[in-house]
C-alpha atoms as one frame of an Amber mdcrd trajectory, in Angstrom:
protein
  20.951 -32.175  22.087  18.920 -30.542  19.350  18.948 -27.031  20.878  22.719
 -27.099  21.299  23.139 -28.242  17.696  20.867 -25.489  16.376  22.643 -22.860
  18.470  26.030 -24.032  17.164  24.818 -24.016  13.546  23.506 -20.470  13.947
  26.743 -19.350  15.556  28.857 -20.884  12.789  26.594 -19.396  10.119  25.242
 -22.498   8.400  22.487 -21.828   5.883  18.974 -23.108   6.509  19.449 -25.728
   3.791  22.636 -27.042   5.386  20.945 -27.109   8.791  17.998 -29.043   7.344
  20.299 -31.535   5.616  22.380 -32.132   8.736  19.263 -32.411  10.898  17.674
 -34.992   8.587  20.864 -37.075   8.520  21.972 -36.795  12.146  22.945 -39.743
  14.345  19.679 -39.904  16.290  18.058 -43.327  16.513  15.064 -42.450  14.331
  14.967 -41.712  10.618  14.282 -38.405   8.907  10.710 -37.194   9.275   8.361
 -36.808   6.341   8.452 -33.043   6.878  12.260 -33.077   6.636  12.145 -35.200
   3.484   9.585 -32.910   1.874  11.565 -29.812   2.864  14.772 -31.143   1.319
  12.889 -32.184  -1.800  11.427 -28.692  -2.133  14.918 -27.211  -1.686  16.161
 -29.383  -4.557  13.895 -27.507  -6.977  16.030 -24.369  -6.406  19.350 -24.750
  -8.264  21.582 -23.210  -5.581  19.848 -25.067  -2.774  19.991 -28.364  -4.688
  23.747 -27.985  -5.052  24.102 -27.425  -1.312  21.786 -30.314  -0.396  23.606
 -32.725  -2.698  27.036 -31.518  -1.536  26.085 -32.182   2.084  24.539 -35.562
   1.287  27.679 -36.658  -0.574  29.754 -35.598   2.443  27.547 -37.747   4.683
  27.931 -40.736   2.340  31.710 -40.378   2.578  31.641 -40.727   6.385  32.957
 -44.260   6.728  33.490 -44.482  10.486  31.623 -47.380  12.077  29.918 -45.200
  14.686  28.479 -42.936  11.981  26.613 -45.678  10.106  23.253 -44.155  11.098
  24.152 -40.939   9.270  24.981 -42.907   6.122  21.778 -44.958   6.398  19.671
 -41.828   6.855  21.441 -40.194   3.925  20.473 -43.120   1.714  16.847 -42.701
   2.817  16.980 -38.995   1.916  18.623 -39.718  -1.445  15.966 -42.287  -2.270
  13.120 -39.919  -1.366  14.579 -36.936  -3.196  15.314 -39.034  -6.293  11.721
 -40.284  -6.379   9.984 -36.986  -5.595  12.481 -34.310  -6.617  13.697 -32.860
  -9.893  15.329 -34.957 -12.622  18.627 -33.167 -11.963  18.954 -35.077  -8.684
  18.743 -38.396 -10.535  21.293 -37.174 -13.069  23.702 -36.266 -10.288  23.131
 -39.607  -8.551  23.932 -41.439 -11.782  27.142 -39.483 -12.269  28.201 -40.100
  -8.664  27.005 -43.700  -8.359  30.592 -44.924  -7.929  30.581 -43.184  -4.510
  27.789 -45.418  -3.297
């Protein structure tokens, strides 16, 4: 459940950006919310946060197990939103890592 996940993330010491990225790309049946998309886009305007967001999104893309397809699909939604509404650096990174898609 969500509360257990958040408690675990706090215990392990994940940053707020990593928590937001994982929450937006979890395996729940619904997609990321507009608030989550906007929050991740705002984080991408901060260089350190953008690196962490993109690192976590690339890790989600690399999850190839059949049962984790929802995480990959949600990650693609986040990447699309951030590339359309975020800084140009996100698009540059997507172009350089396009082979991973």
